[in-house]
Short mmCIF file of C-alpha atoms in Angstrom, two decimals:
data_model
loop_
_atom_site.label_atom_id
_atom_site.label_comp_id
_atom_site.label_asym_id
_atom_site.label_seq_id
_atom_site.Cartn_x
_atom_site.Cartn_y
_atom_site.Cartn_z
CA MET B 1 -22.50 -185.25 -63.72
CA HIS B 2 -26.03 -183.75 -63.72
CA GLN B 3 -26.58 -184.83 -60.14
CA PHE B 4 -23.96 -182.35 -59.03
CA ARG B 5 -25.29 -179.47 -61.00
CA PHE B 6 -27.86 -176.94 -59.49
CA PRO B 7 -30.72 -176.00 -61.95
CA LEU B 8 -30.72 -172.43 -62.84
CA LEU B 9 -34.42 -171.77 -62.42
CA PHE B 10 -34.49 -173.50 -59.03
CA ALA B 11 -31.63 -171.21 -57.95
CA ILE B 12 -33.82 -168.25 -58.99
CA LEU B 13 -36.90 -169.48 -57.35
CA LEU B 14 -34.97 -170.33 -54.23
CA LEU B 15 -34.85 -166.69 -53.43
CA ALA B 16 -38.08 -165.85 -55.17
CA ALA B 17 -40.30 -163.15 -53.85
CA ALA B 18 -43.49 -164.70 -55.29
CA PRO B 19 -44.66 -167.79 -57.18
CA VAL B 20 -44.32 -168.06 -60.90
CA ARG B 21 -47.06 -166.39 -62.85
CA ALA B 22 -49.06 -167.90 -65.68
CA ALA B 23 -48.82 -165.10 -68.27
CA LYS B 24 -46.25 -165.49 -70.88
CA PRO B 25 -43.43 -163.08 -70.15
CA ASN B 26 -41.41 -161.05 -72.78
CA ILE B 27 -37.66 -161.84 -72.64
CA VAL B 28 -34.82 -159.42 -73.24
CA PHE B 29 -31.53 -161.36 -73.26
CA PHE B 30 -28.37 -159.20 -73.30
CA LEU B 31 -25.19 -160.95 -74.41
CA ILE B 32 -22.16 -158.67 -74.11
CA ASP B 33 -18.94 -159.54 -75.96
CA ASP B 34 -15.84 -159.98 -73.87
CA LEU B 35 -17.24 -158.27 -70.68
CA GLY B 36 -15.30 -159.49 -67.67
CA TRP B 37 -16.61 -160.64 -64.46
CA ALA B 38 -14.99 -157.77 -62.57
CA ASP B 39 -16.02 -155.00 -65.14
CA LEU B 40 -19.26 -153.79 -63.36
CA GLY B 41 -19.68 -151.71 -60.29
CA CYS B 42 -21.98 -154.37 -58.78
CA TYR B 43 -19.11 -156.87 -59.19
CA GLY B 44 -16.52 -154.70 -57.55
CA SER B 45 -15.12 -152.43 -60.34
CA LYS B 46 -13.94 -149.11 -58.80
CA PHE B 47 -13.13 -147.41 -62.13
CA HIS B 48 -15.96 -148.27 -64.35
CA ARG B 49 -19.35 -146.54 -63.68
CA THR B 50 -22.37 -148.90 -64.36
CA PRO B 51 -25.28 -147.29 -62.43
CA GLU B 52 -27.95 -148.90 -64.66
CA LEU B 53 -26.61 -152.36 -64.36
CA ASP B 54 -26.00 -151.83 -60.60
CA ALA B 55 -29.73 -150.78 -60.45
CA LEU B 56 -30.71 -153.91 -62.41
CA ALA B 57 -28.90 -156.02 -59.92
CA ALA B 58 -30.55 -154.15 -57.11
CA ARG B 59 -34.02 -155.05 -58.61
CA GLY B 60 -33.12 -158.62 -59.47
CA MET B 61 -30.66 -161.41 -58.61
CA ARG B 62 -26.88 -161.26 -59.24
CA PHE B 63 -25.07 -164.55 -59.75
CA THR B 64 -21.42 -164.74 -58.44
CA ASN B 65 -20.55 -168.06 -60.03
CA ALA B 66 -21.92 -167.99 -63.56
CA TYR B 67 -19.63 -169.52 -66.13
CA SER B 68 -19.51 -169.43 -69.89
CA SER B 69 -19.17 -172.78 -71.58
CA CYS B 70 -15.97 -171.65 -73.23
CA PRO B 71 -13.44 -168.87 -72.82
CA VAL B 72 -13.99 -167.59 -76.48
CA CYS B 73 -17.24 -166.45 -78.06
CA SER B 74 -18.62 -168.75 -80.76
CA PRO B 75 -18.72 -171.88 -78.63
CA THR B 76 -20.59 -170.07 -75.84
CA ARG B 77 -22.97 -168.44 -78.20
CA ALA B 78 -23.80 -171.76 -79.74
CA SER B 79 -24.36 -173.33 -76.21
CA ILE B 80 -26.85 -170.65 -75.21
CA LEU B 81 -28.98 -171.13 -78.24
CA THR B 82 -28.81 -174.96 -78.24
CA GLY B 83 -28.44 -176.09 -74.54
CA LYS B 84 -25.44 -178.20 -75.54
CA TYR B 85 -21.82 -178.16 -74.62
CA PRO B 86 -19.37 -176.95 -77.35
CA ALA B 87 -17.76 -180.36 -77.83
CA ARG B 88 -21.10 -181.81 -78.62
CA LEU B 89 -21.75 -179.32 -81.29
CA GLY B 90 -18.18 -179.40 -82.74
CA ILE B 91 -17.68 -175.70 -82.17
CA THR B 92 -14.79 -175.45 -79.66
CA ASP B 93 -13.05 -172.44 -80.87
CA TRP B 94 -14.23 -169.07 -82.36
CA ILE B 95 -15.42 -169.53 -85.93
CA GLY B 96 -12.75 -168.63 -88.34
CA ALA B 97 -9.86 -169.52 -85.86
CA GLY B 98 -8.87 -172.45 -88.07
CA GLN B 99 -7.03 -175.45 -86.49
CA GLN B 100 -4.85 -174.12 -83.74
CA LYS B 101 -1.45 -175.59 -83.51
CA ARG B 102 0.02 -175.24 -80.08
CA ASP B 103 1.29 -177.75 -77.65
CA VAL B 104 -1.77 -179.92 -78.45
CA VAL B 105 -3.43 -179.59 -81.85
CA THR B 106 -7.04 -178.69 -81.37
CA PRO B 107 -9.97 -180.40 -83.11
CA ARG B 108 -11.09 -179.12 -86.44
CA ASN B 109 -13.98 -176.70 -85.82
CA VAL B 110 -17.39 -176.70 -87.38
CA GLU B 111 -17.72 -173.39 -89.14
CA GLU B 112 -21.44 -172.72 -88.56
CA LEU B 113 -24.23 -173.58 -86.05
CA PRO B 114 -25.90 -176.66 -87.63
CA LEU B 115 -29.26 -175.95 -89.03
CA GLU B 116 -30.68 -179.19 -87.59
CA GLU B 117 -30.42 -177.72 -84.16
CA VAL B 118 -33.65 -176.46 -82.67
CA THR B 119 -32.57 -173.14 -81.26
CA LEU B 120 -34.12 -171.38 -78.27
CA ALA B 121 -35.60 -168.92 -80.67
CA GLU B 122 -37.36 -171.64 -82.78
CA ALA B 123 -38.76 -173.21 -79.73
CA LEU B 124 -40.21 -169.89 -78.50
CA LYS B 125 -41.45 -168.98 -81.99
CA GLU B 126 -43.23 -172.20 -82.20
CA ASP B 127 -45.27 -171.11 -79.16
CA GLY B 128 -46.20 -167.70 -80.54
CA TYR B 129 -43.24 -165.58 -79.53
CA ALA B 130 -41.86 -162.87 -81.82
CA THR B 131 -38.19 -163.21 -82.06
CA GLY B 132 -35.69 -160.46 -82.80
CA TYR B 133 -31.83 -160.54 -83.01
CA LEU B 134 -29.66 -157.55 -82.84
CA GLY B 135 -25.83 -157.45 -83.25
CA LYS B 136 -23.01 -159.98 -83.16
CA TRP B 137 -23.82 -163.44 -84.41
CA HIS B 138 -20.42 -165.23 -85.16
CA LEU B 139 -22.10 -168.65 -85.77
CA GLY B 140 -21.84 -168.84 -89.57
CA GLY B 141 -20.88 -166.36 -92.15
CA ASP B 142 -23.07 -166.91 -95.16
CA ASP B 143 -26.67 -166.05 -95.75
CA GLY B 144 -27.70 -169.74 -95.12
CA HIS B 145 -26.44 -169.65 -91.57
CA GLN B 146 -27.44 -166.33 -90.20
CA PRO B 147 -29.98 -165.76 -87.42
CA ASP B 148 -32.94 -165.59 -89.77
CA LYS B 149 -32.35 -169.26 -90.48
CA GLN B 150 -32.29 -170.17 -86.82
CA GLY B 151 -35.72 -168.94 -85.62
CA PHE B 152 -35.31 -165.17 -85.53
CA ASP B 153 -37.90 -163.40 -87.67
CA PHE B 154 -36.40 -159.98 -87.27
CA THR B 155 -32.58 -159.40 -87.43
CA PHE B 156 -30.48 -156.17 -87.66
CA GLY B 157 -26.74 -155.29 -87.64
CA VAL B 158 -25.52 -158.79 -87.99
CA ASN B 159 -22.21 -158.96 -89.88
CA ARG B 160 -20.27 -161.95 -91.00
CA ALA B 161 -17.28 -161.58 -88.57
CA GLY B 162 -16.69 -161.64 -84.82
CA GLN B 163 -16.32 -157.73 -84.44
CA PRO B 164 -17.24 -154.56 -86.23
CA GLY B 165 -14.83 -152.85 -88.49
CA SER B 166 -15.30 -149.81 -86.31
CA TYR B 167 -17.72 -148.52 -83.66
CA PHE B 168 -18.24 -145.27 -85.55
CA PHE B 169 -20.38 -144.78 -88.67
CA PRO B 170 -20.12 -146.32 -91.29
CA TYR B 171 -18.96 -149.17 -89.06
CA SER B 172 -16.16 -150.21 -91.30
CA ARG B 173 -12.41 -149.59 -91.94
CA GLY B 174 -13.09 -147.71 -95.22
CA LYS B 175 -13.86 -150.71 -97.24
CA LYS B 176 -16.62 -153.22 -97.16
CA SER B 177 -15.58 -156.54 -95.55
CA ALA B 178 -16.93 -159.22 -93.24
CA ALA B 179 -16.41 -156.92 -90.34
CA SER B 180 -18.63 -154.18 -91.83
CA VAL B 181 -21.91 -153.87 -89.94
CA PRO B 182 -24.93 -154.01 -92.37
CA ASP B 183 -28.42 -152.43 -92.37
CA PHE B 184 -27.20 -148.93 -91.27
CA ASP B 185 -27.86 -147.31 -94.65
CA GLU B 186 -28.15 -143.84 -93.27
CA GLY B 187 -26.02 -142.20 -90.48
CA LYS B 188 -23.70 -139.42 -89.84
CA LYS B 189 -20.12 -138.91 -88.70
CA GLY B 190 -19.90 -139.65 -84.88
CA ASP B 191 -22.87 -142.11 -84.74
CA TYR B 192 -21.81 -144.75 -82.30
CA LEU B 193 -22.64 -148.42 -82.88
CA THR B 194 -23.75 -149.39 -79.35
CA GLU B 195 -26.14 -146.42 -79.31
CA GLU B 196 -27.57 -147.02 -82.67
CA LEU B 197 -28.21 -150.58 -81.99
CA THR B 198 -30.03 -149.59 -78.91
CA ALA B 199 -32.27 -147.26 -80.91
CA VAL B 200 -33.28 -150.35 -82.95
CA ALA B 201 -33.95 -152.18 -79.70
CA GLU B 202 -36.25 -149.37 -78.57
CA ARG B 203 -38.15 -149.42 -81.70
CA TYR B 204 -38.57 -153.33 -81.52
CA ILE B 205 -39.92 -153.02 -78.09
CA GLY B 206 -42.48 -150.45 -79.13
CA GLU B 207 -43.66 -152.39 -82.03
CA HIS B 208 -43.97 -155.68 -80.09
CA LYS B 209 -45.33 -154.36 -76.74
CA ASP B 210 -48.46 -156.64 -77.17
CA GLY B 211 -46.00 -159.54 -76.95
CA PRO B 212 -44.85 -162.07 -76.13
CA PHE B 213 -41.43 -161.50 -77.65
CA LEU B 214 -37.75 -162.55 -77.34
CA LEU B 215 -35.33 -159.71 -77.93
CA TYR B 216 -31.83 -161.29 -78.14
CA PHE B 217 -29.57 -158.31 -77.97
CA ALA B 218 -25.93 -159.25 -78.71
CA HIS B 219 -23.85 -156.18 -78.44
CA TYR B 220 -20.56 -155.97 -80.36
CA ALA B 221 -19.07 -154.06 -77.34
CA VAL B 222 -16.88 -154.47 -75.56
CA HIS B 223 -14.86 -156.47 -78.11
CA THR B 224 -11.90 -154.89 -80.01
CA PRO B 225 -11.42 -152.40 -81.64
CA ILE B 226 -11.27 -150.55 -78.36
CA GLU B 227 -13.07 -147.44 -79.50
CA ALA B 228 -15.19 -145.28 -77.23
CA LYS B 229 -16.82 -141.81 -77.80
CA PRO B 230 -14.11 -139.01 -77.34
CA SER B 231 -16.16 -137.41 -74.57
CA ASP B 232 -16.32 -140.67 -72.64
CA ILE B 233 -12.52 -141.19 -73.03
CA ALA B 234 -11.91 -137.69 -71.75
CA ASP B 235 -14.28 -138.25 -68.79
CA TYR B 236 -12.72 -141.49 -67.69
CA ALA B 237 -9.12 -140.10 -68.12
CA ALA B 238 -10.14 -137.33 -65.73
CA ARG B 239 -11.77 -139.99 -63.44
CA ARG B 240 -8.54 -141.98 -63.42
CA GLU B 241 -6.61 -138.84 -62.30
CA GLU B 242 -9.26 -138.11 -59.63
CA LEU B 243 -9.06 -141.63 -58.16
CA GLY B 244 -5.37 -141.51 -58.26
CA ILE B 245 -5.09 -144.59 -60.47
CA PRO B 246 -1.65 -144.68 -62.32
CA LYS B 247 -1.78 -144.48 -66.12
CA GLU B 248 0.70 -147.33 -66.30
CA ALA B 249 -1.14 -150.65 -65.63
CA ALA B 250 0.35 -153.19 -63.40
CA ALA B 251 0.90 -156.51 -65.11
CA ARG B 252 2.20 -160.06 -64.54
CA GLN B 253 3.45 -162.92 -66.80
CA GLU B 254 0.84 -165.72 -67.44
CA GLY B 255 2.64 -168.58 -69.22
CA GLU B 256 3.86 -167.03 -72.43
CA GLY B 257 1.37 -164.27 -72.10
CA THR B 258 0.84 -161.11 -69.87
CA SER B 259 -2.29 -160.09 -67.85
CA ARG B 260 -3.37 -156.64 -67.10
CA LEU B 261 -3.83 -156.19 -63.20
CA THR B 262 -5.37 -152.63 -63.21
CA GLN B 263 -8.54 -151.31 -64.62
CA ASN B 264 -7.35 -148.00 -65.88
CA ASN B 265 -8.12 -147.80 -69.62
CA PRO B 266 -10.41 -144.80 -70.45
CA ALA B 267 -11.38 -146.07 -73.88
CA TYR B 268 -12.40 -149.38 -72.57
CA ALA B 269 -14.21 -147.84 -69.70
CA GLY B 270 -16.09 -145.68 -72.11
CA MET B 271 -17.20 -148.86 -73.84
CA VAL B 272 -18.51 -150.49 -70.73
CA ASP B 273 -20.24 -147.18 -69.88
CA SER B 274 -22.04 -147.19 -73.33
CA VAL B 275 -23.25 -150.83 -72.63
CA ASP B 276 -24.56 -149.65 -69.25
CA LYS B 277 -26.35 -146.72 -70.84
CA SER B 278 -27.88 -149.20 -73.57
CA VAL B 279 -29.33 -151.22 -70.76
CA GLY B 280 -30.87 -148.22 -69.14
CA ARG B 281 -32.52 -147.18 -72.39
CA VAL B 282 -34.01 -150.60 -72.92
CA VAL B 283 -35.39 -150.61 -69.38
CA LYS B 284 -36.94 -147.16 -70.00
CA ALA B 285 -38.49 -148.40 -73.32
CA LEU B 286 -40.06 -151.32 -71.49
CA LYS B 287 -41.49 -148.97 -68.95
CA ASP B 288 -42.72 -146.58 -71.46
CA ALA B 289 -44.45 -149.47 -73.38
CA GLY B 290 -46.08 -150.51 -70.03
CA ILE B 291 -44.48 -154.03 -70.10
CA ALA B 292 -41.67 -153.67 -67.67
CA ASP B 293 -43.53 -155.81 -65.12
CA ASN B 294 -43.95 -158.75 -67.56
CA THR B 295 -40.43 -158.91 -69.05
CA ILE B 296 -37.58 -160.93 -67.96
CA ILE B 297 -34.19 -159.30 -68.41
CA ILE B 298 -31.06 -161.48 -68.48
CA PHE B 299 -27.68 -159.88 -68.72
CA THR B 300 -24.45 -161.87 -69.19
CA SER B 301 -21.25 -162.17 -71.27
CA ASP B 302 -19.98 -164.83 -73.76
CA ASN B 303 -16.55 -165.19 -71.95
CA GLY B 304 -14.22 -163.34 -69.59
CA GLY B 305 -12.64 -160.07 -70.08
CA LEU B 306 -9.74 -159.53 -72.46
CA SER B 307 -6.96 -159.06 -69.92
CA THR B 308 -4.37 -161.59 -71.04
CA LEU B 309 -2.55 -161.62 -74.37
CA GLY B 310 0.14 -164.02 -75.57
CA GLY B 311 3.42 -163.44 -77.18
CA LYS B 312 4.85 -160.00 -77.66
CA ARG B 313 1.43 -158.35 -77.85
CA SER B 314 0.62 -155.70 -75.24
CA ILE B 315 -1.63 -156.55 -72.31
CA GLY B 316 -5.45 -156.53 -72.82
CA PRO B 317 -7.74 -153.51 -72.11
CA THR B 318 -9.20 -154.65 -68.79
CA SER B 319 -8.37 -156.57 -65.70
CA CYS B 320 -10.21 -159.69 -64.31
CA VAL B 321 -8.46 -159.41 -60.90
CA PRO B 322 -9.13 -161.15 -58.38
CA LEU B 323 -9.52 -163.90 -60.97
CA ARG B 324 -6.66 -165.28 -62.83
CA ALA B 325 -6.02 -164.47 -66.55
CA GLY B 326 -8.94 -163.72 -69.03
CA LYS B 327 -10.50 -164.35 -72.34
CA GLY B 328 -8.99 -167.42 -74.22
CA TRP B 329 -7.79 -168.99 -70.92
CA LEU B 330 -9.54 -171.71 -68.80
CA TYR B 331 -8.56 -170.15 -65.63
CA GLU B 332 -11.42 -168.34 -63.87
CA GLY B 333 -10.77 -165.07 -65.55
CA GLY B 334 -11.56 -166.57 -68.91
CA ILE B 335 -14.80 -168.31 -67.97
CA ARG B 336 -16.39 -166.69 -64.99
CA VAL B 337 -18.85 -164.00 -66.17
CA PRO B 338 -21.35 -161.61 -64.83
CA LEU B 339 -25.01 -162.73 -64.74
CA ILE B 340 -27.97 -160.59 -63.58
CA VAL B 341 -31.48 -161.94 -63.76
CA ASP B 342 -34.47 -159.57 -63.28
CA TRP B 343 -37.81 -161.40 -63.29
CA PRO B 344 -40.35 -158.96 -61.88
CA GLY B 345 -42.56 -160.44 -59.18
CA VAL B 346 -40.33 -163.50 -58.94
CA THR B 347 -36.62 -162.69 -58.17
CA LYS B 348 -36.09 -161.08 -54.79
CA ALA B 349 -34.76 -157.61 -55.12
CA GLY B 350 -31.04 -157.31 -54.49
CA SER B 351 -30.51 -160.94 -53.98
CA THR B 352 -27.13 -162.66 -54.60
CA ASN B 353 -26.75 -166.29 -55.53
CA GLY B 354 -23.45 -168.24 -55.42
CA VAL B 355 -24.92 -171.34 -57.12
CA PRO B 356 -22.68 -172.46 -60.22
CA VAL B 357 -24.63 -172.20 -63.47
CA THR B 358 -23.40 -172.19 -67.15
CA SER B 359 -24.44 -171.19 -70.55
CA THR B 360 -26.28 -174.41 -71.45
CA ASP B 361 -28.73 -173.74 -68.62
CA PHE B 362 -30.34 -170.80 -70.27
CA TYR B 363 -32.35 -172.68 -72.78
CA PRO B 364 -34.25 -175.05 -70.49
CA THR B 365 -34.54 -172.35 -67.89
CA LEU B 366 -36.13 -169.83 -70.40
CA LEU B 367 -38.63 -172.47 -71.61
CA ALA B 368 -39.66 -173.08 -68.04
CA MET B 369 -40.04 -169.44 -67.46
CA ALA B 370 -42.31 -169.09 -70.48
CA GLY B 371 -44.38 -172.00 -69.23
CA LEU B 372 -43.30 -174.33 -72.01
CA ASP B 373 -42.44 -178.04 -71.81
CA PRO B 374 -38.67 -179.01 -71.70
CA ARG B 375 -37.05 -180.34 -74.93
CA PRO B 376 -34.56 -182.79 -73.37
CA ALA B 377 -33.51 -184.20 -76.71
CA GLN B 378 -32.30 -180.78 -77.66
CA HIS B 379 -30.89 -179.20 -74.54
CA LEU B 380 -29.03 -182.26 -73.49
CA ASP B 381 -26.50 -180.61 -71.30
CA GLY B 382 -28.67 -177.80 -69.73
CA LEU B 383 -30.73 -177.95 -66.67
CA SER B 384 -33.75 -176.15 -65.42
#
């Protein structure tokens, strides 16, 4: 069906301000966990404040029909790094989910990203790129299947689970487990994971400003546990009152589940706010290092927002309205995601693109952006 797909790079260049430059660009790839399509101000949220991301969209290109390759995390993450659809990789559910038994029994899931795959990081590294990975991985739990075995020469804060034990130091639930976030040997009460990972990103940029580099920044936020800084929760509780938003969220039945229809959760809003501030700090670090004009920034999510929960569980922390349902569902709310691309000197400032693109397209597109030859045997399902 490739003849019906629209290449991501062509979509970017269609509204470009200038031709592609020859210098190898640095690449900062933000992958946010469970961020919904409607969670940002520039995508219509009236409750969440995202000035840094709104500014990024104003400088670059905002996609309105970007799709994750799966409504849950691990398959999408694998697709981005390999350029292949989840079914081709055998990763069709989040790793650790087991074999789901619902009306239709799901396939047995591969439990790690196969080492024989040549990842995007490996391809860029072969061409002289430094490669750094921060945050959530969820593509294999043991030391033989962590990002350092998939082309990343620097990693930090990568645990063996799909979420942190806590967003507050020491980032665990009082005991060491797969959800504990490693590498933070020092810290103090109140230190917040999103902020501390951003500090590592700032140092990485400063140390690699001579480039070229790939910084793959996979935030744990805004995945559960829904924990924001107390000051942010109080701020958004006051904002909710100022805006006249009811404390009780509207909801509707979705099959055997329930969907939240109102964005009004102060803790979740605080988490979105922390991601926004992180992007702003990274942009400032690039400017301070004098490399902002030669750095591509891509910002997206691994699946839709957590708005719809099944059974007797309460509704999720965000709303994907006007889209239907959310994370875990194949309706639009589960697979349509925010995507902002800022390629200085190439993307037209403030442009909006409705071309459908998906997770597998990042690999070949980024190779083309870096001036590298495609690897069609690897990114079989992606287009540039």
